[in-house]
Amino acid sequence: MTQVGIFFGTDTGNTRKVAKWIHKALNDEQVAKPININRVSLDDLMGYDVLILGTPTLGDGELPGLDAQAETESWQEFVDQHMDDADFSGKKIAMFGLGDQMGYADEFVDALGELYDIFADAGATMIGSWPSAGYEFTSSGALDDESKEFVGLVIDQDNQADLTPERINQWVEQIKPELGL
Ligand SMILES: Cc1cc2nc3c(=O)[nH]c(=O)nc-3n(C[C@H](O)[C@H](O)[C@H](O)COP(=O)(O)O)c2cc1C
């Protein structure tokens, strides 16, 4: 039986909300309830065959965490503490990221790209890329150089919240078979 874990970082709660909506859309008892990354250890992630990981971009295109003036520890601290020699080979990972394409057009969802690279380098099989059509921005660290797609689902609650339910539903339908659900 596939076990799917959902983990997120957040500052003001948008990414938690999106994680909950993704959990609801997956609608499967094999998918655990979303948990804040600041409450878990590496072993908690390792307990799952499949992971869905979410992050906002804060600061200057950064992962959430104290460096980016987030209110609590978050992804940055988890990465600093656990990811140097973590081995995620054999794990399947899909990612989602939140950002603001109007306010931060030059570093739109950069942290999604950063987190993706960290887990890809740790050996995980990455799935769940997403078209960049429908977003307006100048530059993004979450774009795949070759395909020009985002490396995961991109959600903009600041400017396109009305599109979020449809984007989540479409992405969930896309990844479900790949997750073995
Ligand atoms: C101080 C600050 C810095 C931000 N920097 C970026 C950024 O560099 N790139 C981006 O795409 N969005 C940026 N954002 C937008 C957030 O990613 C967006 O508002 C997101 O929904 C916040 O998610 P959260 O509520 O889970 O923390 C920034 C927001 C704030 C408040």
PDB file of N, CA and C in Angstrom, residues 6-10 15 52-56 75 94-97 115:
ATOM      1  N   ILE A   6       2.229  14.530   3.319  1.00  0.00           N
ATOM      2  CA  ILE A   6       2.231  15.913   2.821  1.00  0.00           C
ATOM      3  C   ILE A   6       2.873  16.803   3.888  1.00  0.00           C
ATOM      4  N   PHE A   7       3.924  17.516   3.505  1.00  0.00           N
ATOM      5  CA  PHE A   7       4.618  18.411   4.440  1.00  0.00           C
ATOM      6  C   PHE A   7       4.754  19.789   3.803  1.00  0.00           C
ATOM      7  N   PHE A   8       4.615  20.821   4.624  1.00  0.00           N
ATOM      8  CA  PHE A   8       4.668  22.185   4.077  1.00  0.00           C
ATOM      9  C   PHE A   8       5.422  23.096   5.044  1.00  0.00           C
ATOM     10  N   GLY A   9       5.957  24.190   4.485  1.00  0.00           N
ATOM     11  CA  GLY A   9       6.419  25.311   5.303  1.00  0.00           C
ATOM     12  C   GLY A   9       5.486  26.466   5.047  1.00  0.00           C
ATOM     13  N   THR A  10       5.402  27.395   5.984  1.00  0.00           N
ATOM     14  CA  THR A  10       4.530  28.547   5.767  1.00  0.00           C
ATOM     15  C   THR A  10       4.931  29.686   6.691  1.00  0.00           C
ATOM     16  N   THR A  15       0.228  28.467   2.461  1.00  0.00           N
ATOM     17  CA  THR A  15       0.715  27.163   1.996  1.00  0.00           C
ATOM     18  C   THR A  15       0.069  26.024   2.791  1.00  0.00           C
ATOM     19  N   ILE A  52       4.524  14.722  -0.821  1.00  0.00           N
ATOM     20  CA  ILE A  52       4.116  15.957  -1.478  1.00  0.00           C
ATOM     21  C   ILE A  52       4.621  17.081  -0.578  1.00  0.00           C
ATOM     22  N   LEU A  53       5.495  17.925  -1.128  1.00  0.00           N
ATOM     23  CA  LEU A  53       6.156  18.955  -0.327  1.00  0.00           C
ATOM     24  C   LEU A  53       5.801  20.335  -0.866  1.00  0.00           C
ATOM     25  N   GLY A  54       5.431  21.255   0.039  1.00  0.00           N
ATOM     26  CA  GLY A  54       5.025  22.586  -0.390  1.00  0.00           C
ATOM     27  C   GLY A  54       5.798  23.674   0.319  1.00  0.00           C
ATOM     28  N   THR A  55       6.059  24.758  -0.425  1.00  0.00           N
ATOM     29  CA  THR A  55       6.768  25.894   0.185  1.00  0.00           C
ATOM     30  C   THR A  55       6.332  27.216  -0.433  1.00  0.00           C
ATOM     31  N   PRO A  56       6.228  28.268   0.373  1.00  0.00           N
ATOM     32  CA  PRO A  56       6.127  29.606  -0.206  1.00  0.00           C
ATOM     33  C   PRO A  56       7.545  30.094  -0.518  1.00  0.00           C
ATOM     34  N   TRP A  75      11.364  25.473   6.404  1.00  0.00           N
ATOM     35  CA  TRP A  75      12.157  24.646   5.486  1.00  0.00           C
ATOM     36  C   TRP A  75      13.657  24.915   5.596  1.00  0.00           C
ATOM     37  N   ALA A  94       6.418  14.911  -5.288  1.00  0.00           N
ATOM     38  CA  ALA A  94       5.775  15.971  -6.068  1.00  0.00           C
ATOM     39  C   ALA A  94       5.805  17.229  -5.213  1.00  0.00           C
ATOM     40  N   MET A  95       6.008  18.376  -5.849  1.00  0.00           N
ATOM     41  CA  MET A  95       6.126  19.623  -5.077  1.00  0.00           C
ATOM     42  C   MET A  95       5.134  20.679  -5.544  1.00  0.00           C
ATOM     43  N   PHE A  96       4.796  21.556  -4.602  1.00  0.00           N
ATOM     44  CA  PHE A  96       4.024  22.742  -4.978  1.00  0.00           C
ATOM     45  C   PHE A  96       4.625  23.959  -4.282  1.00  0.00           C
ATOM     46  N   GLY A  97       4.463  25.129  -4.948  1.00  0.00           N
ATOM     47  CA  GLY A  97       5.040  26.344  -4.395  1.00  0.00           C
ATOM     48  C   GLY A  97       4.089  27.514  -4.519  1.00  0.00           C
ATOM     49  N   LEU A 115      14.029  24.082  -3.423  1.00  0.00           N
ATOM     50  CA  LEU A 115      13.658  22.853  -2.704  1.00  0.00           C
ATOM     51  C   LEU A 115      13.700  21.639  -3.641  1.00  0.00           C
TER      52      LEU A 115
END
